[in-house]
Amino acid sequence: MSSSKGRRPGPSDFGAANKEDDTPATLRIAPSTAGTSARIVSVPPLTSLCTRVFALHYHELAELKDSQNESYRWEKCTQMLRSIPDSFLPRILNAIITWCPRSPRPEHLTTYFMRGESVTLTPTLSVRKETITALARCNSLRRLELLGLGQISDAVFASAVKNLKHLKQVSFARSPKVGPSTISSLAKSAVLLEALDISFTGVTPVSLYPLLRSCTSLKTLKASGCLNWTDATFSKLLSQLGTMVFLQLTSIKFSQNQLSDKSFTPFLNRCPSLKRLDISFTGFRKNFVSGLMPALEKLNLTATFVNGQDLLRLLSSLNSMRNISLGSLGTDGKKTFLNGANLTLVDSVLGNMAATFNMTPLQKVNLAGNTKLGTSRGALRSFIRCIRNTCIELNLALTNTHSADLEGLVSEDPQTIPPLKSLNLSSTSVDDEVIQWISACLQLSNLEVAQTKVTSEGVLMLIDTLTNLQNIDVTGCRGVQVADRRHMFKIWEENHLHSG
């Protein structure tokens, strides 16, 4: 079993989705109450172990600089840091962020780690104004992530990026003071830009116009949680665009904004090559012209106000769909949806969706928070049966799913193994009866059954059968003792030792 105690989260892949992005607020469980067990399935590579040891002792080495007798050791360490290939530096810095109890000194950060083609700076690094200013000398930067830096002003960001001409990927996510000045500088310098994330910043819609005009290679645009993005402010951008069309734009994320069809329809109609679209937690309803985006592969409509019939019309023309999130449809995704009165995804709609997706190889499906699903027996089972041969991730959390519904996972051909790797059944009506159906998913690596009637006996049976299972969440399961919830794999191992 692995533990995260004493570790700090490091930076993730560029633009990676947040687990909470399409999860209704009522499903989010505080880390202090989580009961997730993890199985150690392999020994880390030697390079990873060496990097971890260095990170754990980094500050001990740095403090030798002030030692009269041991300073030569730090000098030797700095020589080695200078000789490390640029491509390996982010990995070492990430290890220090994760494992070192304190952040690197600001002067060490700028001297030894801010070089090469990629730089990621987060609050855990104690970033100062001088740190951001030092970016101006990083002329070879291709990828830049300045995440969650709430103390840095728009003017400082703007000055730092004004001469970085080779940037292709930039993220200012959760740096709230990033605004029009930064985007203006970026528009003038980074004409090769391919991906931009301005989520939870102060960037206004109309300030994007110069960038959209000059960065013709832009493929990914993420602008979630921008408080000043409303239909009124977005209309100023639309009025500037004229007849502009974004042929290269393939991925858009405008979730958690105060936008509606009035903004979405005219903008999305300019994006005929779109493959990935996330407009979750917005005021979207139905005026979406899907026929103009035949290549759409990923669609997130979680916590939007789409009704069942409009949803079916929308999906009928999306033949390339691979990843769909339809959580808490008809609500804003907050606790107010629990009464279920406004939820629009019901069994009858799901039945028609099954017919639509029967010919579409869906790989990821999220139906979380639709509490009306499963009220009539058979609809969920039929839907699962339609997607079982292609689906690798399925989220049915906070629906009325029963154990028998998962029978749809089992093929008539015993030689056919479902490709499912991740299954979320948290806050559903399943019990140990579901074990027999889940046991058929031999590739399953992640299972969430928090707040269900599953017991320790059932969990141990699953671990015994599913050798690829790495994580299982049993938070709030009364049939599992609280002290055991984070240790299910260890208990299984001890049982096998005693029985052997």
Short mmCIF file of C-alpha atoms in Angstrom, two decimals:
data_model
loop_
_atom_site.label_atom_id
_atom_site.label_comp_id
_atom_site.label_asym_id
_atom_site.label_seq_id
_atom_site.Cartn_x
_atom_site.Cartn_y
_atom_site.Cartn_z
CA MET A 1 0.00 0.00 0.00
CA SER A 2 1.28 3.47 -0.86
CA SER A 3 0.80 6.58 1.20
CA SER A 4 0.77 10.24 0.29
CA LYS A 5 1.69 11.44 3.76
CA GLY A 6 4.39 14.10 3.70
CA ARG A 7 4.16 14.58 -0.05
CA ARG A 8 3.09 17.68 -1.94
CA PRO A 9 1.38 17.41 -5.30
CA GLY A 10 3.61 18.23 -8.25
CA PRO A 11 2.65 19.81 -11.58
CA SER A 12 0.59 17.65 -13.93
CA ASP A 13 0.62 17.26 -17.67
CA PHE A 14 -0.14 20.45 -19.59
CA GLY A 15 -3.82 21.23 -19.59
CA ALA A 16 -4.66 18.04 -17.75
CA ALA A 17 -8.27 17.77 -16.67
CA ASN A 18 -9.04 18.25 -13.06
CA LYS A 19 -10.86 15.32 -11.46
CA GLU A 20 -13.47 17.74 -10.12
CA ASP A 21 -14.13 19.35 -13.50
CA ASP A 22 -17.06 17.12 -14.34
CA THR A 23 -17.96 15.88 -10.86
CA PRO A 24 -21.08 17.26 -9.15
CA ALA A 25 -20.26 19.16 -5.98
CA THR A 26 -22.13 16.67 -3.80
CA LEU A 27 -19.82 13.84 -4.88
CA ARG A 28 -16.60 15.50 -3.80
CA ILE A 29 -15.24 13.86 -0.68
CA ALA A 30 -12.79 15.63 1.59
CA PRO A 31 -9.34 13.97 1.56
CA SER A 32 -9.43 13.56 5.33
CA THR A 33 -12.42 11.23 5.08
CA ALA A 34 -11.32 9.24 2.05
CA GLY A 35 -10.94 5.48 2.31
CA THR A 36 -8.93 4.57 -0.77
CA SER A 37 -6.58 1.59 -0.86
CA ALA A 38 -3.76 1.31 -3.38
CA ARG A 39 -1.70 -1.69 -4.41
CA ILE A 40 2.01 -1.41 -5.17
CA VAL A 41 2.34 -3.28 -8.45
CA SER A 42 5.97 -2.62 -9.36
CA VAL A 43 9.29 -1.26 -8.10
CA PRO A 44 10.08 2.23 -9.48
CA PRO A 45 12.99 2.45 -11.96
CA LEU A 46 16.43 3.12 -10.51
CA THR A 47 16.47 6.61 -12.04
CA SER A 48 13.24 7.46 -10.18
CA LEU A 49 14.60 6.15 -6.88
CA CYS A 50 17.84 8.13 -7.29
CA THR A 51 15.89 11.28 -8.17
CA ARG A 52 13.71 10.80 -5.10
CA VAL A 53 16.71 10.36 -2.79
CA PHE A 54 18.30 13.52 -4.20
CA ALA A 55 15.04 15.44 -3.70
CA LEU A 56 14.69 14.24 -0.10
CA HIS A 57 18.18 15.49 0.75
CA TYR A 58 18.26 18.57 -1.47
CA HIS A 59 18.09 21.08 1.39
CA GLU A 60 20.74 19.26 3.38
CA LEU A 61 23.05 19.63 0.41
CA ALA A 62 22.10 23.28 -0.15
CA GLU A 63 22.88 24.14 3.47
CA LEU A 64 26.43 22.87 2.99
CA LYS A 65 27.14 26.03 1.00
CA ASP A 66 27.51 27.94 4.26
CA SER A 67 29.65 25.26 5.89
CA GLN A 68 33.36 26.02 6.04
CA ASN A 69 34.38 22.36 5.83
CA GLU A 70 31.63 20.93 3.60
CA SER A 71 30.97 23.68 1.04
CA TYR A 72 32.89 21.74 -1.62
CA ARG A 73 30.09 19.16 -1.63
CA TRP A 74 27.49 21.75 -2.58
CA GLU A 75 29.85 23.11 -5.24
CA LYS A 76 30.13 19.62 -6.70
CA CYS A 77 26.35 19.30 -6.59
CA THR A 78 25.88 22.57 -8.51
CA GLN A 79 28.33 21.39 -11.17
CA MET A 80 26.26 18.25 -11.62
CA LEU A 81 23.01 20.26 -11.79
CA ARG A 82 24.49 22.42 -14.56
CA SER A 83 25.47 19.32 -16.53
CA ILE A 84 22.03 17.68 -16.37
CA PRO A 85 20.26 17.67 -19.76
CA ASP A 86 17.56 20.33 -20.06
CA SER A 87 14.90 17.71 -20.78
CA PHE A 88 15.52 16.01 -17.41
CA LEU A 89 15.38 19.14 -15.25
CA PRO A 90 11.54 19.32 -14.94
CA ARG A 91 11.56 15.78 -13.60
CA ILE A 92 14.08 16.66 -10.89
CA LEU A 93 12.23 19.84 -9.95
CA ASN A 94 8.96 17.92 -9.78
CA ALA A 95 10.62 15.43 -7.41
CA ILE A 96 11.80 18.28 -5.17
CA ILE A 97 8.28 19.75 -5.14
CA THR A 98 6.83 16.36 -4.24
CA TRP A 99 9.31 15.00 -1.72
CA CYS A 100 11.34 17.87 -0.28
CA PRO A 101 9.89 19.37 2.93
CA ARG A 102 10.87 22.90 1.80
CA SER A 103 10.97 24.73 -1.51
CA PRO A 104 14.27 25.46 -3.30
CA ARG A 105 15.75 28.85 -2.61
CA PRO A 106 14.61 31.43 -5.19
CA GLU A 107 18.18 31.97 -6.40
CA HIS A 108 18.62 28.22 -6.88
CA LEU A 109 15.38 28.04 -8.84
CA THR A 110 16.44 30.70 -11.34
CA THR A 111 20.06 29.56 -11.57
CA TYR A 112 19.74 25.79 -11.92
CA PHE A 113 16.19 24.93 -12.98
CA MET A 114 14.91 27.69 -15.26
CA ARG A 115 16.49 26.68 -18.55
CA GLY A 116 15.69 24.49 -21.51
CA GLU A 117 12.40 24.25 -23.37
CA SER A 118 10.02 23.74 -20.44
CA VAL A 119 9.43 25.61 -17.16
CA THR A 120 6.66 25.04 -14.62
CA LEU A 121 6.27 27.32 -11.61
CA THR A 122 3.72 26.77 -8.82
CA PRO A 123 3.07 28.28 -5.36
CA THR A 124 4.97 25.42 -3.69
CA LEU A 125 8.17 26.92 -5.14
CA SER A 126 7.74 30.26 -3.29
CA VAL A 127 7.79 32.14 -6.58
CA ARG A 128 8.63 35.84 -6.33
CA LYS A 129 8.45 38.75 -8.75
CA GLU A 130 12.17 38.29 -9.48
CA THR A 131 11.54 34.66 -10.40
CA ILE A 132 8.98 35.62 -13.05
CA THR A 133 11.16 38.43 -14.33
CA ALA A 134 14.01 35.95 -14.85
CA LEU A 135 11.90 34.13 -17.44
CA ALA A 136 12.74 36.88 -19.93
CA ARG A 137 16.18 35.33 -20.45
CA CYS A 138 14.75 31.86 -21.21
CA ASN A 139 14.76 32.42 -24.96
CA SER A 140 14.42 28.75 -25.89
CA LEU A 141 11.18 28.15 -23.96
CA ARG A 142 8.54 26.13 -25.81
CA ARG A 143 6.33 25.26 -22.85
CA LEU A 144 5.54 27.57 -19.92
CA GLU A 145 3.24 26.90 -16.96
CA LEU A 146 2.72 29.62 -14.35
CA LEU A 147 0.10 28.04 -12.13
CA GLY A 148 -1.72 29.44 -9.11
CA LEU A 149 0.55 32.46 -8.71
CA GLY A 150 -1.85 34.84 -7.02
CA GLN A 151 0.69 37.43 -5.86
CA ILE A 152 2.17 38.27 -9.27
CA SER A 153 0.71 41.24 -11.16
CA ASP A 154 -0.48 41.37 -14.74
CA ALA A 155 2.31 43.80 -15.63
CA VAL A 156 5.02 41.43 -14.35
CA PHE A 157 3.61 38.50 -16.32
CA ALA A 158 3.34 40.69 -19.43
CA SER A 159 6.98 41.80 -19.15
CA ALA A 160 8.18 38.23 -18.68
CA VAL A 161 6.61 36.83 -21.87
CA LYS A 162 7.03 39.77 -24.23
CA ASN A 163 10.24 38.38 -25.81
CA LEU A 164 9.53 34.64 -25.65
CA LYS A 165 9.07 34.05 -29.37
CA HIS A 166 9.22 30.24 -29.42
CA LEU A 167 6.39 29.49 -27.00
CA LYS A 168 3.94 26.83 -28.14
CA GLN A 169 2.20 25.86 -24.90
CA VAL A 170 1.30 28.38 -22.19
CA SER A 171 -0.80 27.96 -19.06
CA PHE A 172 -1.64 30.70 -16.55
CA ALA A 173 -4.33 28.58 -14.85
CA ARG A 174 -5.42 29.87 -11.43
CA SER A 175 -3.13 32.91 -11.57
CA PRO A 176 -5.95 35.44 -10.99
CA LYS A 177 -4.01 38.62 -11.80
CA VAL A 178 -3.13 37.53 -15.33
CA GLY A 179 -5.14 39.86 -17.54
CA PRO A 180 -5.29 41.81 -20.82
CA SER A 181 -1.70 43.11 -20.62
CA THR A 182 -0.26 39.59 -20.47
CA ILE A 183 -2.41 38.40 -23.35
CA SER A 184 -1.43 41.45 -25.40
CA SER A 185 2.28 40.69 -24.89
CA LEU A 186 1.72 37.06 -25.74
CA ALA A 187 -0.15 37.96 -28.93
CA LYS A 188 2.81 40.02 -30.13
CA SER A 189 5.57 37.57 -29.26
CA ALA A 190 4.23 34.01 -29.31
CA VAL A 191 2.84 33.79 -32.83
CA LEU A 192 3.67 30.06 -32.88
CA LEU A 193 1.36 29.41 -29.92
CA GLU A 194 -0.62 26.16 -30.15
CA ALA A 195 -2.16 25.80 -26.66
CA LEU A 196 -3.32 28.41 -24.14
CA ASP A 197 -4.92 27.91 -20.71
CA ILE A 198 -6.26 31.05 -18.99
CA SER A 199 -8.64 29.28 -16.61
CA PHE A 200 -9.47 31.16 -13.39
CA THR A 201 -7.63 34.30 -14.49
CA GLY A 202 -8.68 37.91 -15.05
CA VAL A 203 -8.44 37.72 -18.83
CA THR A 204 -11.45 39.31 -20.56
CA PRO A 205 -12.99 37.78 -23.70
CA VAL A 206 -12.33 40.82 -25.91
CA SER A 207 -8.64 40.91 -24.91
CA LEU A 208 -8.25 37.55 -26.69
CA TYR A 209 -9.01 39.06 -30.09
CA PRO A 210 -5.41 40.14 -30.96
CA LEU A 211 -4.14 36.70 -29.93
CA LEU A 212 -6.78 34.82 -31.94
CA ARG A 213 -5.88 36.95 -34.92
CA SER A 214 -2.09 36.58 -34.70
CA CYS A 215 -1.75 33.01 -33.37
CA THR A 216 -3.16 31.18 -36.37
CA SER A 217 -1.75 27.82 -35.21
CA LEU A 218 -3.78 27.81 -31.98
CA LYS A 219 -5.24 24.34 -31.41
CA THR A 220 -6.26 24.37 -27.74
CA LEU A 221 -8.02 27.15 -25.81
CA LYS A 222 -9.02 26.70 -22.17
CA ALA A 223 -10.83 29.44 -20.28
CA SER A 224 -12.72 27.89 -17.37
CA GLY A 225 -13.93 29.70 -14.27
CA CYS A 226 -13.34 33.22 -15.55
CA LEU A 227 -15.75 35.34 -13.50
CA ASN A 228 -15.87 38.16 -16.03
CA TRP A 229 -16.95 35.87 -18.88
CA THR A 230 -20.64 36.61 -19.37
CA ASP A 231 -22.81 36.90 -22.47
CA ALA A 232 -22.41 40.67 -22.28
CA THR A 233 -18.60 40.65 -22.14
CA PHE A 234 -18.32 37.82 -24.67
CA SER A 235 -20.43 39.78 -27.17
CA LYS A 236 -17.61 42.34 -27.37
CA LEU A 237 -15.28 39.62 -28.63
CA LEU A 238 -17.86 38.34 -31.11
CA SER A 239 -18.30 41.84 -32.54
CA GLN A 240 -14.56 42.03 -33.22
CA LEU A 241 -14.27 38.66 -34.97
CA GLY A 242 -16.14 39.56 -38.13
CA THR A 243 -15.96 36.58 -40.50
CA MET A 244 -12.96 34.99 -38.78
CA VAL A 245 -12.93 31.17 -38.75
CA PHE A 246 -10.60 29.04 -36.57
CA LEU A 247 -9.67 26.11 -38.78
CA GLN A 248 -6.86 24.89 -36.50
CA LEU A 249 -8.78 25.03 -33.22
CA THR A 250 -9.54 21.46 -32.14
CA SER A 251 -10.02 21.73 -28.36
CA ILE A 252 -12.10 24.24 -26.35
CA LYS A 253 -12.84 24.31 -22.63
CA PHE A 254 -15.18 27.10 -21.51
CA SER A 255 -16.59 25.38 -18.40
CA GLN A 256 -17.74 27.12 -15.19
CA ASN A 257 -18.43 30.41 -16.96
CA GLN A 258 -21.59 32.54 -17.05
CA LEU A 259 -22.11 31.89 -20.75
CA SER A 260 -25.19 30.60 -22.57
CA ASP A 261 -26.27 29.59 -26.07
CA LYS A 262 -26.16 33.26 -27.02
CA SER A 263 -22.35 33.10 -26.79
CA PHE A 264 -21.66 29.46 -27.57
CA THR A 265 -23.53 29.15 -30.85
CA PRO A 266 -21.87 31.99 -32.83
CA PHE A 267 -18.39 31.13 -31.53
CA LEU A 268 -18.53 27.36 -31.96
CA ASN A 269 -19.85 27.73 -35.49
CA ARG A 270 -16.46 29.24 -36.32
CA CYS A 271 -14.66 26.04 -35.23
CA PRO A 272 -15.39 23.37 -37.87
CA SER A 273 -12.40 21.20 -36.87
CA LEU A 274 -13.35 20.91 -33.19
CA LYS A 275 -12.64 17.50 -31.61
CA ARG A 276 -12.93 18.24 -27.89
CA LEU A 277 -15.51 20.54 -26.27
CA ASP A 278 -16.14 21.18 -22.56
CA ILE A 279 -18.95 23.61 -21.71
CA SER A 280 -19.90 21.98 -18.40
CA PHE A 281 -21.33 24.03 -15.53
CA THR A 282 -22.60 26.75 -17.88
CA GLY A 283 -25.98 28.03 -19.07
CA PHE A 284 -25.93 25.96 -22.26
CA ARG A 285 -29.35 24.62 -23.30
CA LYS A 286 -29.86 23.55 -26.90
CA ASN A 287 -28.91 25.97 -29.68
CA PHE A 288 -25.79 24.02 -30.53
CA VAL A 289 -25.21 23.33 -34.23
CA SER A 290 -23.50 19.94 -33.99
CA GLY A 291 -23.70 19.29 -37.72
CA LEU A 292 -20.92 21.81 -38.23
CA MET A 293 -18.52 19.76 -36.09
CA PRO A 294 -18.49 16.24 -37.53
CA ALA A 295 -15.08 15.48 -35.99
CA LEU A 296 -16.21 16.00 -32.36
CA GLU A 297 -14.80 13.15 -30.23
CA LYS A 298 -15.15 14.49 -26.68
CA LEU A 299 -18.14 16.38 -25.28
CA ASN A 300 -18.71 17.49 -21.69
CA LEU A 301 -22.20 18.81 -20.92
CA THR A 302 -22.16 18.08 -17.18
CA ALA A 303 -24.42 20.43 -15.18
CA THR A 304 -25.96 22.16 -18.18
CA PHE A 305 -29.66 22.67 -18.86
CA VAL A 306 -30.10 20.39 -21.87
CA ASN A 307 -33.41 18.51 -21.96
CA GLY A 308 -33.74 14.91 -23.08
CA GLN A 309 -35.09 15.47 -26.59
CA ASP A 310 -32.56 18.17 -27.44
CA LEU A 311 -29.82 15.89 -26.15
CA LEU A 312 -30.90 13.07 -28.46
CA ARG A 313 -31.02 15.41 -31.46
CA LEU A 314 -27.58 16.69 -30.56
CA LEU A 315 -26.02 13.24 -30.20
CA SER A 316 -27.59 11.75 -33.32
CA SER A 317 -25.18 13.61 -35.60
CA LEU A 318 -22.00 13.05 -33.56
CA ASN A 319 -20.77 9.82 -35.10
CA SER A 320 -17.14 10.29 -34.01
CA MET A 321 -17.93 10.52 -30.29
CA ARG A 322 -15.50 8.65 -27.99
CA ASN A 323 -15.76 10.49 -24.66
CA ILE A 324 -19.01 11.92 -23.28
CA SER A 325 -19.87 13.48 -19.89
CA LEU A 326 -23.52 14.07 -19.09
CA GLY A 327 -23.45 14.45 -15.32
CA SER A 328 -26.35 16.14 -13.47
CA LEU A 329 -28.12 17.25 -16.64
CA GLY A 330 -30.76 19.90 -16.04
CA THR A 331 -29.05 21.45 -13.00
CA ASP A 332 -26.12 23.62 -12.07
CA GLY A 333 -24.32 20.70 -10.38
CA LYS A 334 -24.72 22.12 -6.88
CA LYS A 335 -26.45 20.53 -3.90
CA THR A 336 -29.75 21.98 -5.03
CA PHE A 337 -30.09 19.23 -7.63
CA LEU A 338 -30.59 16.51 -5.04
CA ASN A 339 -34.37 16.86 -5.10
CA GLY A 340 -34.19 15.57 -8.68
CA ALA A 341 -37.06 17.73 -9.92
CA ASN A 342 -35.06 19.39 -12.69
CA LEU A 343 -32.95 16.44 -13.82
CA THR A 344 -33.49 15.71 -17.51
CA LEU A 345 -31.54 12.49 -18.12
CA VAL A 346 -34.05 9.73 -17.35
CA ASP A 347 -34.32 6.05 -18.27
CA SER A 348 -36.40 6.64 -21.39
CA VAL A 349 -33.81 9.07 -22.77
CA LEU A 350 -31.01 6.68 -21.85
CA GLY A 351 -32.79 3.91 -23.75
CA ASN A 352 -32.83 6.03 -26.90
CA MET A 353 -29.20 6.96 -26.31
CA ALA A 354 -28.34 3.27 -26.25
CA ALA A 355 -29.70 2.91 -29.76
CA THR A 356 -27.65 5.93 -30.85
CA PHE A 357 -24.41 4.71 -29.34
CA ASN A 358 -24.84 1.08 -30.35
CA MET A 359 -22.83 1.87 -33.48
CA THR A 360 -20.43 4.32 -31.80
CA PRO A 361 -17.31 2.99 -30.01
CA LEU A 362 -17.62 5.02 -26.80
CA GLN A 363 -14.55 4.77 -24.57
CA LYS A 364 -15.37 7.09 -21.66
CA VAL A 365 -18.86 7.73 -20.27
CA ASN A 366 -19.84 9.90 -17.29
CA LEU A 367 -23.47 9.85 -16.13
CA ALA A 368 -22.80 10.86 -12.51
CA GLY A 369 -25.40 12.77 -10.54
CA ASN A 370 -28.42 11.81 -12.66
CA THR A 371 -30.42 10.43 -9.75
CA LYS A 372 -33.43 9.51 -11.90
CA LEU A 373 -31.41 6.94 -13.83
CA GLY A 374 -32.18 3.36 -12.78
CA THR A 375 -35.66 3.99 -11.42
CA SER A 376 -37.06 1.59 -14.02
CA ARG A 377 -35.18 -1.69 -14.22
CA GLY A 378 -33.44 -2.59 -17.46
CA ALA A 379 -32.53 0.80 -18.98
CA LEU A 380 -29.09 1.04 -17.41
CA ARG A 381 -28.39 -2.62 -18.07
CA SER A 382 -29.22 -2.20 -21.76
CA PHE A 383 -27.06 0.91 -22.04
CA ILE A 384 -24.10 -0.81 -20.36
CA ARG A 385 -24.55 -3.76 -22.71
CA CYS A 386 -24.28 -1.41 -25.72
CA ILE A 387 -20.97 0.11 -24.60
CA ARG A 388 -19.33 -2.85 -22.81
CA ASN A 389 -17.07 -3.87 -25.72
CA THR A 390 -15.41 -0.44 -26.08
CA CYS A 391 -15.83 1.48 -22.81
CA ILE A 392 -12.71 1.85 -20.65
CA GLU A 393 -14.06 4.41 -18.13
CA LEU A 394 -17.61 4.43 -16.75
CA ASN A 395 -18.94 6.79 -14.05
CA LEU A 396 -22.37 6.01 -12.60
CA ALA A 397 -21.85 7.70 -9.23
CA LEU A 398 -24.94 9.11 -7.51
CA THR A 399 -27.40 7.37 -9.82
CA ASN A 400 -30.01 4.76 -8.88
CA THR A 401 -27.82 1.96 -10.21
CA HIS A 402 -28.48 -1.50 -8.75
CA SER A 403 -26.20 -4.52 -8.75
CA ALA A 404 -28.25 -6.29 -11.44
CA ASP A 405 -27.66 -3.39 -13.85
CA LEU A 406 -23.98 -4.33 -14.04
CA GLU A 407 -24.94 -7.68 -15.58
CA GLY A 408 -24.69 -5.73 -18.82
CA LEU A 409 -20.91 -5.89 -18.49
CA VAL A 410 -20.85 -9.64 -19.08
CA SER A 411 -20.74 -10.87 -22.66
CA GLU A 412 -22.52 -13.96 -23.93
CA ASP A 413 -19.12 -15.11 -25.13
CA PRO A 414 -17.07 -16.11 -22.05
CA GLN A 415 -13.88 -15.51 -24.02
CA THR A 416 -14.72 -11.80 -24.45
CA ILE A 417 -13.16 -9.68 -21.72
CA PRO A 418 -14.59 -6.16 -21.22
CA PRO A 419 -11.90 -3.47 -21.73
CA LEU A 420 -13.19 -1.49 -18.72
CA LYS A 421 -10.34 -0.06 -16.61
CA SER A 422 -12.12 2.44 -14.37
CA LEU A 423 -15.58 2.12 -12.78
CA ASN A 424 -17.27 4.54 -10.37
CA LEU A 425 -20.33 3.25 -8.50
CA SER A 426 -20.10 5.59 -5.49
CA SER A 427 -23.39 6.54 -3.81
CA THR A 428 -25.41 3.96 -5.75
CA SER A 429 -27.59 1.06 -4.58
CA VAL A 430 -25.08 -1.71 -5.32
CA ASP A 431 -24.11 -4.37 -2.79
CA ASP A 432 -21.99 -7.53 -2.82
CA GLU A 433 -24.18 -8.97 -5.58
CA VAL A 434 -22.34 -6.65 -7.98
CA ILE A 435 -19.07 -8.53 -7.37
CA GLN A 436 -19.98 -11.35 -9.75
CA TRP A 437 -20.46 -8.91 -12.62
CA ILE A 438 -17.45 -6.71 -11.92
CA SER A 439 -15.29 -9.82 -11.67
CA ALA A 440 -15.65 -10.26 -15.43
CA CYS A 441 -13.71 -7.00 -15.99
CA LEU A 442 -10.23 -8.48 -15.73
CA GLN A 443 -8.57 -5.28 -16.96
CA LEU A 444 -10.13 -3.13 -14.23
CA SER A 445 -7.50 -1.05 -12.38
CA ASN A 446 -9.60 1.56 -10.55
CA LEU A 447 -12.88 0.92 -8.69
CA GLU A 448 -14.90 3.39 -6.60
CA VAL A 449 -17.72 1.99 -4.48
CA ALA A 450 -17.79 4.69 -1.77
CA GLN A 451 -20.98 4.98 0.26
CA THR A 452 -22.49 1.72 -1.00
CA LYS A 453 -23.50 -1.56 0.67
CA VAL A 454 -20.38 -3.40 -0.50
CA THR A 455 -18.64 -5.26 2.36
CA SER A 456 -15.08 -6.26 3.20
CA GLU A 457 -15.81 -9.81 2.07
CA GLY A 458 -16.90 -8.61 -1.34
CA VAL A 459 -13.91 -6.30 -1.73
CA LEU A 460 -11.44 -9.07 -0.85
CA MET A 461 -13.10 -11.39 -3.37
CA LEU A 462 -12.61 -8.73 -6.04
CA ILE A 463 -8.95 -8.20 -5.17
CA ASP A 464 -8.45 -11.95 -5.37
CA THR A 465 -9.99 -12.09 -8.85
CA LEU A 466 -8.84 -8.83 -10.46
CA THR A 467 -5.05 -8.95 -10.52
CA ASN A 468 -4.84 -5.62 -12.37
CA LEU A 469 -6.83 -3.75 -9.70
CA GLN A 470 -4.61 -1.00 -8.24
CA ASN A 471 -7.01 1.36 -6.43
CA ILE A 472 -10.32 0.80 -4.66
CA ASP A 473 -12.34 3.44 -2.80
CA VAL A 474 -14.61 2.17 -0.03
CA THR A 475 -15.15 5.49 1.77
CA GLY A 476 -18.34 5.43 3.82
CA CYS A 477 -19.06 1.71 3.26
CA ARG A 478 -20.57 0.49 6.53
CA GLY A 479 -19.72 -3.09 5.64
CA VAL A 480 -16.01 -2.18 5.79
CA GLN A 481 -14.46 -1.23 9.12
CA VAL A 482 -13.16 2.33 9.18
CA ALA A 483 -9.67 1.19 10.19
CA ASP A 484 -9.51 -1.18 7.20
CA ARG A 485 -10.66 1.15 4.43
CA ARG A 486 -7.20 2.32 3.39
CA HIS A 487 -5.60 -1.08 3.81
CA MET A 488 -7.68 -3.55 1.80
CA PHE A 489 -4.77 -4.78 -0.32
CA LYS A 490 -2.60 -5.25 2.76
CA ILE A 491 -5.38 -7.22 4.47
CA TRP A 492 -5.74 -9.39 1.38
CA GLU A 493 -1.98 -10.08 1.35
CA GLU A 494 -1.98 -10.98 5.06
CA ASN A 495 -4.94 -13.33 4.58
CA HIS A 496 -3.08 -15.11 1.80
CA LEU A 497 0.06 -15.43 3.90
CA HIS A 498 -1.90 -16.99 6.76
CA SER A 499 -3.84 -19.31 4.48
CA GLY A 500 -0.61 -20.39 2.77
#
